[in-house]
């Protein structure tokens, strides 16, 4: 187990009706004027927007608003948000939505007090000095952005999708009401659930020995997601299933499952390149990339993969032929993804295979990706080709 | 799953050599003068005291000190600490030791700014308005006090042992170096490990349905402790085993495994009464009480106990006779406790059975205890009698 520092100060307010506490929570944080940041407007259809505004007004919090965040959130809207916050002297950014909205809010929050171009943080590794506080009301169980210190933004010019990490953009509070996810389309529920699973698997596949406790915590969280995702799809109004998924999404990504170990993250980096060009749902892209990545790297540590498919997916290990257990396991996982309506090939994802070289190269813009096995441009291309499926 | 608020802001600094960061950490928290609070002086023998003092001096942090905390920490020393902090204008209480030292530090921290008697918080349910910040360097994996918001203090007059909870006594930082536990006597290692197990089991046995994720996280943490405790006993210098136990102790009690559920805590309350009179090691007392409590209550939810002994202890369920699985499981657990040198009867604990009525009554000083099954005075007496073993 490696030395580590763990700090996850986000206050989590979880459960039915909790969005009505948002105004009070902002007052407690000492903020007076917020940027209300959201996506395509579904929060207006569901009535969430009205409940949030009511709570803000009752608490005496004033606000300006900026909607229009899209999946794979764009840098141009971040610039707009920064300008608006500066002109209106906003002192907290409130994200109401999913991971894209929260990521966009984080980028705005760190951009407001910075004199240079906010993209510097994503592109040049410049370390910020401060940021506005961020709060959020989550509407989809997926990215874990609600307690994470990271943000992923896409720059339209060149379709560059880069991630950035800074402790002070971690939300100061996160309101998690599983009821808000009941109206999600099935595809988004499944894609979000797949993203949670991917976050857990990225952490699971590590070269660090002696991390049994976090191994087991990851396994248990993954088993929970695997169980409840089909239940939520079959019975969208099942609060208990929605609640398990929402809490699992947060635990998967709040840092506790990283402690003492180094995760992989190559699959995410490769998927980012697909998402940057083709604008696919992040989780759907991961359902395609992750099995391909596994096929390309499992021989690096067969035992870890056997234990994974045994403990998490319930496969009986073939002790004479452990590699068979792994390949069987990958097939079981692919079938699971198909059963929840996710694609497992590029074709099923709606992505042509004529720009694989370009994506492989872009994945390595900053050198090989992945900690479990370093994925070079060549290896990334091998994985992307495997994403075409059994051809 | 119940609605909940989860906030665990303690900064955890985990790993080898981390005690050398204490001075810097205190400076970052803005404190200038600390109370260095510790136990019987083992930290002087091991050299830890010198390393801490050196780190404080190098960071320019001045300090006064108060040693002498004993297991089942006493109110009289808390009073002394409060007076010392007031006279010396201390602005942070630094606990260097185990749960008793940290609990004592917390009581001092909340007592300093309070005009009345600090025992009011433990006895009368008075809610404090503020507290000094607390930091800690942990030397035993056990109570989880390093990130918890609670403190247990014993008042010598009447030997009353009461717990108290307040968010602002939660340590602001916790330095966890597993190396510091290598010199612990075997009995303390085993007793500490049993305490961790008890914290997990107190949370596991709940009446709240639909808490699958936290069930699984508790199971995984418990499996880790069960595996590594015998390894640490056999090979005390095994860093990896010590590290798993230390991180498990913290996760067991930092609040994340409480989310959405209500734990039981009757066994702790009953053990407190034994500890208050006979001053036994807390974990050893729990090794006696927990199996007895299980025998007295398992019929309330046989299925939960079967799943517990199946998933955590590896027992094959007897589907025709689930009660047999439970009783077999309790026997397996008792054998485990014996194998790590823990007592499982009052006699083995060195406690006579002539004051059981008194303990049963005191456990109910504030009404029946326990949430899974409410334990009245009568039921507490039944459990205490079961603690005598198979007589």
XYZ file of C-alpha atoms in Angstrom:
782
model
C 0.000 0.000 0.000
C 1.371 3.399 -0.979
C 1.462 6.447 1.285
C -1.462 8.739 0.585
C -3.340 11.855 1.626
C -7.114 11.532 1.604
C -9.396 14.492 2.022
C -12.976 14.549 0.803
C -14.653 17.493 2.466
C -17.763 17.743 0.258
C -20.898 17.851 2.367
C -23.316 15.327 0.915
C -27.028 15.823 1.396
C -28.655 12.635 0.184
C -32.253 11.588 -0.210
C -35.794 12.468 -1.155
C -36.677 16.123 -1.498
C -33.218 17.376 -0.582
C -33.029 19.891 -3.457
C -35.297 22.107 -1.378
C -32.370 22.652 1.015
C -30.158 24.286 -1.601
C -30.881 27.922 -0.712
C -30.178 27.369 2.964
C -26.989 25.479 2.163
C -25.697 28.354 0.024
C -26.427 30.820 2.813
C -24.473 28.621 5.228
C -21.508 28.724 2.872
C -21.639 32.523 3.023
C -22.527 33.086 -0.637
C -25.013 35.744 -1.769
C -25.151 35.565 -5.534
C -24.831 32.393 -7.569
C -24.540 31.389 -11.192
C -27.289 28.853 -11.818
C -25.706 26.624 -14.451
C -27.573 23.855 -16.267
C -27.927 21.864 -19.468
C -30.497 21.583 -22.199
C -33.491 22.616 -20.156
C -34.870 19.261 -18.985
C -34.756 20.678 -15.448
C -37.459 23.121 -16.550
C -39.701 20.338 -17.868
C -39.385 18.274 -14.699
C -40.082 21.191 -12.364
C -36.658 20.975 -10.737
C -35.746 24.451 -11.983
C -38.783 25.969 -10.258
C -38.063 24.181 -6.983
C -34.453 25.359 -7.013
C -35.405 28.953 -7.794
C -37.999 28.884 -5.020
C -35.437 27.618 -2.534
C -32.937 30.303 -3.578
C -35.530 33.058 -3.299
C -36.754 31.889 0.084
C -33.180 31.922 1.377
C -32.541 35.394 -0.051
C -29.932 34.200 -2.539
C -29.884 36.103 -5.824
C -28.786 34.463 -9.051
C -27.979 34.802 -12.728
C -28.339 31.811 -15.008
C -26.573 30.115 -17.860
C -28.032 27.006 -19.491
C -26.966 25.137 -22.574
C -24.288 22.759 -21.296
C -24.055 19.781 -23.661
C -22.507 16.316 -23.113
C -18.747 16.651 -23.574
C -19.081 20.233 -22.291
C -17.578 22.940 -24.411
C -14.919 25.512 -23.673
C -16.853 28.273 -25.426
C -19.668 28.078 -22.876
C -17.102 28.066 -20.063
C -15.791 31.384 -21.389
C -19.329 32.767 -21.400
C -19.853 31.635 -17.821
C -16.614 33.230 -16.664
C -17.560 36.552 -18.212
C -21.040 36.435 -16.714
C -19.704 35.640 -13.224
C -17.229 38.497 -13.412
C -19.792 41.043 -14.641
C -22.335 39.980 -12.051
C -19.963 39.500 -9.082
C -21.101 35.936 -8.554
C -19.580 34.241 -5.496
C -20.630 30.589 -5.979
C -21.320 28.467 -9.054
C -24.333 26.188 -8.645
C -24.477 23.296 -11.101
C -27.878 21.659 -11.565
C -27.461 18.636 -13.798
C -25.137 15.767 -14.519
C -21.396 15.438 -14.810
C -21.149 17.690 -17.847
C -22.854 20.566 -16.080
C -20.748 20.078 -12.947
C -17.533 19.885 -14.978
C -18.480 23.052 -16.822
C -19.256 24.758 -13.495
C -15.852 23.743 -12.118
C -14.069 25.176 -15.152
C -15.992 28.433 -14.775
C -15.222 28.540 -11.050
C -11.478 28.230 -11.583
C -11.499 30.582 -14.573
C -13.181 33.555 -12.872
C -10.259 34.626 -10.644
C -7.591 33.737 -13.246
C -6.194 36.445 -15.477
C -5.048 34.128 -18.273
C -6.966 31.666 -20.462
C -8.738 28.977 -18.393
C -7.673 26.393 -20.997
C -4.118 26.807 -19.637
C -5.121 24.599 -16.698
C -6.322 21.829 -19.012
C -3.617 22.126 -21.590
C -0.440 23.441 -20.012
C -0.568 21.942 -16.528
C -0.588 25.398 -14.917
C -1.686 25.148 -11.259
C -4.414 27.602 -10.212
C -4.195 29.700 -7.066
C -7.852 29.834 -6.200
C -11.385 29.218 -7.459
C -14.940 30.210 -6.655
C -16.770 27.591 -4.579
C -18.949 25.133 -6.506
C -22.152 23.499 -5.287
C -24.284 21.000 -7.170
C -27.631 19.286 -7.439
C -27.080 16.027 -9.280
C -29.564 14.680 -11.836
C -27.772 11.572 -13.123
C -25.741 8.850 -11.426
C -22.622 8.560 -13.490
C -19.451 10.598 -13.473
C -18.890 11.118 -9.759
C -18.053 14.731 -10.576
C -20.266 15.688 -7.599
C -17.423 15.067 -5.148
C -14.385 14.852 -7.404
C -11.690 17.448 -7.872
C -11.558 16.997 -11.637
C -13.189 18.467 -14.731
C -13.159 17.375 -18.367
C -13.742 20.029 -21.045
C -13.753 19.868 -24.830
C -12.171 22.647 -26.867
C -14.085 22.917 -30.144
C -11.043 24.109 -32.060
C -9.319 20.800 -32.876
C -11.875 18.865 -30.778
C -9.489 18.454 -27.876
C -10.983 16.812 -24.782
C -8.743 17.303 -21.752
C -9.044 16.651 -18.035
C -7.819 18.847 -15.198
C -7.585 18.337 -11.450
C -7.502 20.853 -8.596
C -8.655 20.361 -5.024
C -10.506 23.640 -4.729
C -12.932 22.888 -7.548
C -14.285 19.935 -5.555
C -17.916 20.861 -4.761
C -18.364 22.280 -1.289
C -21.772 20.629 -1.133
C -23.531 18.039 -3.274
C -27.261 17.466 -3.141
C -28.065 13.925 -4.232
C -31.738 13.112 -4.630
C -32.226 9.767 -6.393
C -35.813 10.796 -7.304
C -34.338 13.264 -9.800
C -32.959 10.385 -11.874
C -36.330 8.653 -12.288
C -37.216 10.639 -15.421
C -33.951 9.839 -17.218
C -34.178 8.067 -20.585
C -33.092 4.413 -20.342
C -30.052 5.000 -22.520
C -28.739 7.683 -20.171
C -29.364 5.529 -17.115
C -27.451 2.669 -18.717
C -24.673 4.890 -19.982
C -24.305 6.501 -16.556
C -24.218 3.113 -14.849
C -21.557 1.936 -17.272
C -19.499 5.013 -16.443
C -19.710 4.118 -12.731
C -18.556 0.588 -13.510
C -15.692 1.956 -15.592
C -14.566 4.237 -12.743
C -14.422 1.229 -10.469
C -12.557 -0.940 -12.978
C -10.053 1.826 -13.750
C -9.151 1.792 -10.069
C -9.244 -1.979 -9.703
C -6.575 -2.721 -12.284
C -3.446 -1.578 -10.486
C 0.094 -2.865 -10.137
C 0.203 -1.904 -6.464
C 0.316 -5.029 -4.248
C -1.300 -5.272 -0.795
C -4.395 -3.228 -1.405
C -6.883 -5.858 -0.273
C -9.236 -3.524 1.556
C -9.744 -1.163 -1.374
C -9.939 -4.159 -3.740
C -12.847 -5.499 -1.707
C -14.568 -2.125 -1.475
C -14.339 -1.730 -5.239
C -15.684 -5.251 -5.769
C -18.646 -4.610 -3.463
C -19.500 -1.313 -5.128
C -19.304 -2.904 -8.560
C -21.518 -5.828 -7.519
C -24.101 -3.319 -6.327
C -24.108 -1.446 -9.627
C -24.305 -4.676 -11.642
C -27.319 -5.745 -9.585
C -29.292 -2.490 -9.549
C -28.725 -1.111 -13.042
C -31.055 -3.648 -14.730
C -33.620 -3.107 -11.956
C -33.621 0.658 -12.558
C -33.972 0.068 -16.303
C -36.885 -2.326 -15.914
C -38.594 -0.277 -13.223
C -37.437 3.348 -13.631
C -39.389 4.558 -10.604
C -37.726 2.112 -8.221
C -36.309 4.531 -5.660
C -34.196 1.922 -3.905
C -32.387 0.955 -7.110
C -31.897 4.621 -8.028
C -30.528 5.316 -4.542
C -28.008 2.454 -4.655
C -26.792 3.652 -8.063
C -26.492 7.265 -6.982
C -24.534 6.508 -3.826
C -22.355 4.005 -5.692
C -21.524 6.640 -8.321
C -20.277 8.999 -5.640
C -18.325 6.434 -3.636
C -16.746 5.175 -6.863
C -15.187 8.547 -7.502
C -14.786 10.454 -4.216
C -11.207 9.308 -3.729
C -11.634 6.705 -0.994
C -11.250 3.838 -3.487
C -8.002 5.364 -4.770
C -6.280 5.288 -1.420
C -2.919 3.535 -1.380
C -3.110 2.515 -5.057
C -2.694 3.918 -8.556
C -5.495 3.309 -11.020
C -5.139 2.771 -14.747
C -7.329 5.217 -16.731
C -6.160 4.203 -20.226
C -9.705 3.225 -21.248
C -10.983 6.643 -20.239
C -8.270 8.373 -22.207
C -9.005 6.340 -25.329
C -12.743 6.862 -24.956
C -12.138 10.592 -24.607
C -10.719 10.589 -28.124
C -13.806 8.852 -29.492
C -16.059 11.240 -27.572
C -14.155 14.301 -28.742
C -14.731 13.491 -32.419
C -18.066 11.667 -32.432
C -19.758 13.160 -29.391
C -21.031 9.787 -28.135
C -22.363 9.247 -24.610
C -19.291 8.753 -22.416
C -20.567 5.559 -20.742
C -21.554 4.027 -24.072
C -18.054 4.686 -25.367
C -16.601 3.021 -22.289
C -18.772 -0.080 -22.836
C -16.978 -0.438 -26.166
C -13.449 0.427 -25.040
C -13.216 -1.429 -21.726
C -13.676 -5.006 -23.002
C -11.233 -4.257 -25.843
C -8.684 -2.865 -23.358
C -9.078 -6.001 -21.243
C -8.424 -8.259 -24.214
C -5.296 -6.282 -25.022
C -3.775 -6.225 -21.512
C -5.080 -9.130 -19.395
C -1.952 -11.226 -19.886
C -0.062 -8.611 -17.814
C -1.719 -9.966 -14.632
C -3.993 -12.923 -15.327
C -4.518 -13.636 -11.613
C -6.007 -10.208 -10.962
C -8.408 -10.660 -13.860
C -9.414 -14.151 -12.710
C -10.117 -12.887 -9.197
C -12.046 -9.966 -10.671
C -14.334 -12.140 -12.774
C -14.723 -14.628 -9.926
C -15.527 -12.231 -7.109
C -17.419 -9.570 -9.042
C -19.100 -11.508 -11.852
C -19.450 -14.862 -10.093
C -17.457 -16.944 -12.588
C -16.068 -20.243 -11.326
C -12.296 -20.036 -11.900
C -10.817 -22.570 -14.304
C -7.645 -23.323 -12.340
C -6.127 -25.318 -15.202
C -6.812 -22.617 -17.728
C -7.102 -19.236 -16.018
C -6.932 -17.377 -19.321
C -10.166 -19.068 -20.324
C -11.831 -17.683 -17.197
C -10.726 -14.204 -18.212
C -11.972 -14.516 -21.787
C -15.238 -16.035 -20.592
C -15.513 -13.183 -18.109
C -15.029 -10.537 -20.767
C -17.773 -12.209 -22.817
C -20.087 -12.215 -19.771
C -19.399 -8.529 -19.264
C -20.062 -7.764 -22.932
C -23.355 -9.653 -22.729
C -24.247 -7.666 -19.636
C -23.579 -4.402 -21.466
C -25.726 -5.571 -24.383
C -28.496 -6.598 -21.956
C -28.680 -3.040 -20.597
C -28.787 -1.574 -24.104
C -25.157 -0.535 -24.366
C -23.052 -1.007 -27.506
C -19.951 -3.192 -27.365
C -18.546 -2.440 -30.813
C -17.752 0.801 -32.616
C -20.428 -0.047 -35.154
C -23.053 -0.460 -32.443
C -21.843 2.869 -31.020
C -22.357 4.465 -34.430
C -18.701 5.273 -34.929
C -16.947 4.511 -38.255
C -13.490 2.951 -38.190
C -11.704 5.279 -40.607
C -10.121 7.592 -38.031
C -8.707 5.050 -35.579
C -5.090 6.114 -36.253
C -5.939 9.726 -35.530
C -7.630 8.822 -32.219
C -4.741 6.565 -31.220
C -2.293 9.373 -31.854
C -4.327 11.973 -30.001
C -4.635 9.674 -26.971
C -0.848 9.897 -26.666
C -0.633 13.703 -26.980
C 1.111 13.762 -23.603
C 2.896 10.392 -23.826
C 1.655 6.833 -23.278
C -1.567 6.522 -21.245
C -2.470 4.062 -18.492
C -0.629 2.903 -15.391
C -1.460 -0.816 -15.352
C 0.060 -1.275 -18.796
C 1.414 1.832 -20.563
C -0.571 2.215 -23.778
C 1.463 3.660 -26.603
C -0.015 4.968 -29.837
C 0.538 1.537 -31.374
C -1.171 -0.273 -28.486
C -4.014 2.256 -28.506
C -4.549 1.467 -32.171
C -4.635 -2.259 -31.333
C -7.318 -1.551 -28.706
C -9.321 0.639 -31.085
C -9.190 -2.110 -33.688
C -10.424 -4.592 -31.079
C -13.325 -2.165 -30.516
C -14.546 -3.182 -33.980
C -15.597 -6.490 -32.439
C -15.283 -10.029 -33.745
C -14.729 -9.316 -37.406
C -32.240 3.665 2.308
C -32.809 6.587 4.643
C -32.041 10.209 3.815
C -28.680 11.230 5.238
C -26.041 13.946 5.460
C -22.469 12.744 5.155
C -19.530 14.974 5.865
C -16.112 13.650 6.818
C -13.681 16.515 6.417
C -10.728 15.085 8.365
C -7.542 15.289 6.307
C -5.897 11.873 6.479
C -2.150 11.604 6.053
C -1.418 7.907 5.760
C 1.807 5.961 5.507
C 5.387 5.484 6.544
C 7.120 8.354 8.306
C 4.109 10.659 8.163
C 4.390 11.742 11.831
C 7.222 14.013 10.721
C 4.649 16.162 8.917
C 2.757 17.074 12.098
C 4.383 20.458 12.724
C 3.770 21.645 9.191
C 0.193 20.419 9.309
C -0.492 22.389 12.499
C 0.963 25.526 10.938
C -1.337 25.045 7.936
C -4.305 24.892 10.308
C -3.246 28.263 11.694
C -2.431 27.057 15.224
C 0.562 28.344 17.215
C 0.453 26.595 20.544
C -0.742 23.052 21.130
C -1.466 20.749 24.019
C 0.555 17.593 23.401
C -1.668 14.938 24.969
C -0.620 11.318 25.389
C -0.926 8.177 27.484
C 1.352 6.173 29.745
C 4.587 7.215 28.126
C 5.173 4.397 25.622
C 5.602 7.108 22.993
C 8.761 8.145 24.839
C 10.184 4.630 24.784
C 9.552 4.180 21.074
C 11.067 7.538 20.121
C 7.775 8.837 18.720
C 7.660 11.617 21.320
C 11.063 12.913 20.210
C 10.113 12.859 16.538
C 6.898 14.760 17.234
C 8.650 17.371 19.364
C 11.293 17.819 16.680
C 8.624 18.347 14.020
C 6.808 20.887 16.223
C 10.002 22.785 16.945
C 11.070 22.832 13.329
C 7.702 24.281 12.357
C 7.854 26.885 15.113
C 4.888 25.463 17.004
C 5.142 25.816 20.785
C 3.502 23.311 23.119
C 2.619 22.292 26.635
C 2.114 18.643 27.459
C -0.157 16.415 29.473
C 0.424 12.653 29.618
C -1.248 10.006 31.710
C -4.341 9.086 29.710
C -5.421 5.548 30.658
C -7.711 3.119 28.826
C -11.291 4.120 29.585
C -10.044 7.720 29.857
C -10.963 9.601 32.983
C -12.880 12.803 33.492
C -10.424 14.050 36.129
C -7.609 14.245 33.570
C -9.951 16.001 31.141
C -10.502 18.693 33.777
C -6.733 19.059 34.172
C -6.287 19.390 30.420
C -8.992 22.047 30.177
C -7.345 24.113 32.906
C -3.926 23.784 31.300
C -5.218 24.812 27.869
C -6.937 27.863 29.347
C -3.918 28.977 31.363
C -1.553 28.483 28.451
C -3.806 29.858 25.682
C -3.546 26.664 23.683
C -5.263 26.791 20.282
C -5.162 23.129 19.157
C -5.183 19.839 21.042
C -2.793 17.277 19.578
C -3.482 13.689 20.632
C -0.615 11.244 20.197
C -1.850 7.765 21.024
C -4.848 5.493 20.642
C -8.573 5.995 20.954
C -8.432 6.806 24.661
C -5.974 9.643 24.131
C -7.973 10.999 21.192
C -11.238 10.771 23.131
C -9.644 12.578 26.063
C -8.306 15.261 23.692
C -11.769 15.745 22.208
C -13.314 16.197 25.644
C -10.651 18.766 26.531
C -11.171 20.561 23.207
C -14.889 20.978 23.781
C -14.455 21.814 27.462
C -12.018 24.714 27.040
C -14.455 27.282 25.597
C -17.413 26.082 27.744
C -18.237 27.892 30.952
C -20.059 24.998 32.621
C -18.928 21.469 33.503
C -17.755 19.513 30.418
C -19.558 16.421 31.789
C -22.826 18.215 30.894
C -22.229 17.240 27.277
C -21.858 13.565 28.183
C -24.561 13.436 30.797
C -27.215 15.990 30.043
C -27.258 16.093 26.265
C -26.317 19.774 26.205
C -25.129 20.787 22.725
C -21.825 22.716 22.639
C -21.369 25.904 20.656
C -17.735 25.483 19.724
C -14.521 23.567 20.429
C -10.792 23.899 19.919
C -9.543 22.007 16.857
C -8.151 18.528 17.490
C -5.369 16.806 15.551
C -4.013 13.322 16.123
C -1.203 10.888 15.491
C -2.616 7.404 15.857
C -0.677 4.579 17.505
C -3.235 1.736 17.500
C -5.777 0.542 14.956
C -8.980 0.198 16.880
C -11.557 2.762 17.862
C -11.762 4.877 14.722
C -11.746 7.932 16.984
C -9.215 9.452 14.555
C -11.988 10.576 12.207
C -15.107 10.207 14.329
C -17.108 12.969 15.960
C -17.538 11.072 19.225
C -15.773 10.713 22.552
C -16.270 8.262 25.431
C -15.204 9.355 28.911
C -15.441 7.662 32.308
C -16.404 9.652 35.376
C -14.686 8.088 38.362
C -17.456 9.094 40.746
C -19.955 6.259 40.226
C -17.829 4.801 37.394
C -20.078 6.212 34.709
C -18.857 5.677 31.142
C -20.734 7.879 28.690
C -20.404 8.752 25.025
C -20.922 12.140 23.409
C -21.068 13.276 19.801
C -20.381 16.671 18.243
C -19.198 17.438 14.722
C -16.590 20.000 15.688
C -14.566 17.585 17.823
C -13.861 15.476 14.731
C -10.090 15.726 14.194
C -9.130 18.291 11.596
C -6.212 16.086 10.602
C -5.253 12.496 11.401
C -1.765 11.147 10.843
C -1.907 7.389 10.341
C 1.426 5.612 10.182
C 1.006 1.827 10.392
C 4.670 1.499 11.455
C 3.711 3.010 14.816
C 1.572 -0.043 15.603
C 4.385 -2.547 15.098
C 5.564 -2.305 18.716
C 2.115 -2.944 20.187
C 1.727 -5.929 22.524
C -0.208 -8.772 20.872
C -3.133 -8.423 23.254
C -3.617 -4.793 22.280
C -3.372 -5.586 18.581
C -6.007 -8.301 18.972
C -8.228 -6.177 21.179
C -7.987 -3.274 18.731
C -8.821 -5.540 15.812
C -11.835 -6.898 17.664
C -13.018 -3.364 18.269
C -12.845 -2.694 14.517
C -14.863 -5.841 13.860
C -17.416 -4.785 16.459
C -17.798 -1.342 14.858
C -18.537 -3.024 11.569
C -20.994 -5.500 13.063
C -22.804 -2.775 15.034
C -23.472 -1.084 11.698
C -24.293 -4.267 9.828
C -27.204 -5.322 12.009
C -29.855 -2.836 11.006
C -33.577 -2.954 10.337
C -33.251 -0.589 7.400
C -34.028 -2.412 4.116
C -32.322 -1.618 0.779
C -28.861 -0.800 2.012
C -27.038 -3.263 -0.220
C -24.085 -1.039 -1.060
C -23.161 -0.276 2.542
C -23.840 -3.926 3.467
C -21.237 -4.984 0.921
C -18.737 -2.327 1.984
C -19.058 -3.466 5.593
C -18.647 -7.107 4.578
C -15.500 -6.331 2.583
C -13.952 -4.315 5.390
C -14.713 -7.067 7.889
C -13.225 -9.759 5.631
C -10.059 -7.683 5.416
C -9.753 -7.389 9.194
C -10.466 -11.095 9.702
C -7.697 -11.934 7.225
C -4.988 -9.539 8.415
C -5.393 -9.621 12.186
C -3.838 -13.102 12.572
C -1.066 -12.106 10.136
C -0.178 -9.043 12.220
C -0.188 -11.176 15.373
C 2.071 -13.823 13.883
C 4.375 -11.336 12.170
C 4.119 -8.044 14.093
C 6.456 -6.209 11.719
C 4.371 -6.991 8.643
C 3.728 -3.466 7.375
C 1.131 -4.525 4.821
C -1.012 -6.248 7.434
C -0.659 -3.281 9.801
C -1.627 -0.923 6.974
C -4.769 -2.892 6.052
C -5.844 -2.915 9.699
C -5.203 0.790 10.209
C -7.114 1.873 7.132
C -9.932 -0.568 7.931
C -10.228 0.891 11.442
C -10.718 4.365 10.017
C -13.130 3.393 7.262
C -15.136 1.364 9.766
C -15.871 4.444 11.811
C -15.605 7.545 9.606
C -19.327 7.615 8.886
C -19.413 6.335 5.317
C -20.607 2.894 6.431
C -23.449 4.500 8.402
C -24.960 6.225 5.407
C -28.640 5.495 4.842
C -28.896 3.050 7.749
C -29.150 2.971 11.534
C -26.714 0.741 13.394
C -27.393 -1.165 16.578
C -24.779 -0.330 19.273
C -26.343 -2.371 22.111
C -23.209 -4.512 22.450
C -21.078 -1.402 22.857
C -23.391 -0.025 25.502
C -23.341 -3.267 27.463
C -19.561 -3.569 27.143
C -19.238 0.012 28.383
C -20.795 -1.084 31.666
C -18.315 -3.923 32.043
C -15.438 -1.579 31.155
C -16.596 1.104 33.560
C -16.427 -1.255 36.561
C -13.641 -3.685 35.641
C -11.490 -1.522 33.380
C -11.014 -4.290 30.802
C -9.670 -3.669 27.309
C -12.624 -2.463 25.244
C -12.080 -4.903 22.372
C -11.688 -7.852 24.714
C -14.973 -6.940 26.360
C -16.629 -6.797 22.949
C -15.305 -10.276 22.060
C -17.310 -11.524 25.041
C -20.450 -9.444 24.555
C -20.946 -9.657 20.788
C -21.463 -13.434 20.474
C -23.799 -13.341 23.480
C -25.773 -10.490 21.943
C -26.052 -12.474 18.705
C -27.399 -15.517 20.531
C -30.005 -13.342 22.236
C -31.258 -11.491 19.134
C -30.597 -13.500 15.962
C -34.165 -14.790 15.707
C -35.229 -11.194 14.989
C -33.788 -11.480 11.459
C -32.347 -14.923 10.774
C -31.827 -14.164 7.070
C -29.502 -11.242 7.789
C -27.437 -13.397 10.125
C -27.249 -16.247 7.596
C -26.079 -13.875 4.887
C -23.570 -12.364 7.315
C -22.008 -15.698 8.216
C -22.094 -16.813 4.582
C -20.580 -13.752 2.956
C -18.191 -12.670 5.697
C -17.197 -15.932 7.372
C -17.577 -18.233 4.384
C -20.149 -20.616 5.897
C -22.227 -22.663 3.489
C -25.866 -21.787 4.286
C -28.056 -24.634 5.514
C -31.189 -23.715 3.582
C -33.297 -26.260 5.448
C -32.122 -25.116 8.839
C -30.913 -21.499 8.636
C -30.801 -21.175 12.421
C -28.143 -23.875 12.478
C -26.025 -21.772 10.105
C -26.302 -18.853 12.502
C -25.365 -20.878 15.573
C -22.505 -22.539 13.686
C -21.392 -19.093 12.566
C -21.366 -17.718 16.109
C -19.225 -20.694 17.152
C -16.837 -20.040 14.252
C -16.558 -16.416 15.333
C -15.915 -17.399 18.964
C -13.192 -19.786 17.822
C -11.674 -16.993 15.770
C -11.626 -14.689 18.792
C -9.975 -17.421 20.864
C -7.414 -18.016 18.096
C -6.302 -14.389 18.291
C -6.040 -14.527 22.081
C -9.313 -12.867 22.922
C -11.634 -14.043 25.708
C -15.162 -15.160 24.864
C -16.542 -15.560 28.375
C -16.611 -13.245 31.377
C -14.375 -15.673 33.219
C -11.774 -15.571 30.449
C -12.058 -11.779 30.560
C -11.361 -11.879 34.288
C -14.737 -10.486 35.253
C -16.801 -12.100 38.068
C -20.527 -12.582 37.577
C -21.814 -11.093 40.804
C -22.648 -7.610 39.488
C -24.503 -8.500 36.290
C -27.784 -6.962 37.531
C -26.031 -3.696 38.292
C -24.449 -3.570 34.828
C -27.739 -4.442 33.140
C -29.465 -1.629 34.991
C -26.755 0.915 34.269
C -26.859 0.059 30.555
C -30.465 1.286 30.576
C -29.763 4.561 32.405
C -31.246 6.414 29.463
C -33.813 3.790 28.375
C -33.442 0.575 26.361
C -30.297 0.345 24.216
C -29.860 -0.901 20.657
C -31.755 -0.227 17.455
C -31.859 -3.670 15.861
C -33.634 -5.115 18.890
C -34.283 -2.774 21.834
C -32.428 -4.217 24.809
C -34.230 -3.604 28.079
C -32.636 -4.128 31.486
C -34.095 -7.648 31.509
C -32.729 -8.474 28.056
C -29.352 -6.944 28.952
C -29.218 -9.267 31.947
C -29.991 -12.230 29.661
C -27.092 -11.187 27.413
C -24.730 -10.721 30.354
C -25.681 -14.164 31.617
C -24.940 -15.585 28.161
C -21.519 -13.930 28.503
C -20.753 -16.518 31.168
C -20.470 -19.066 28.349
C -21.729 -22.618 28.119
C -22.260 -23.328 31.795
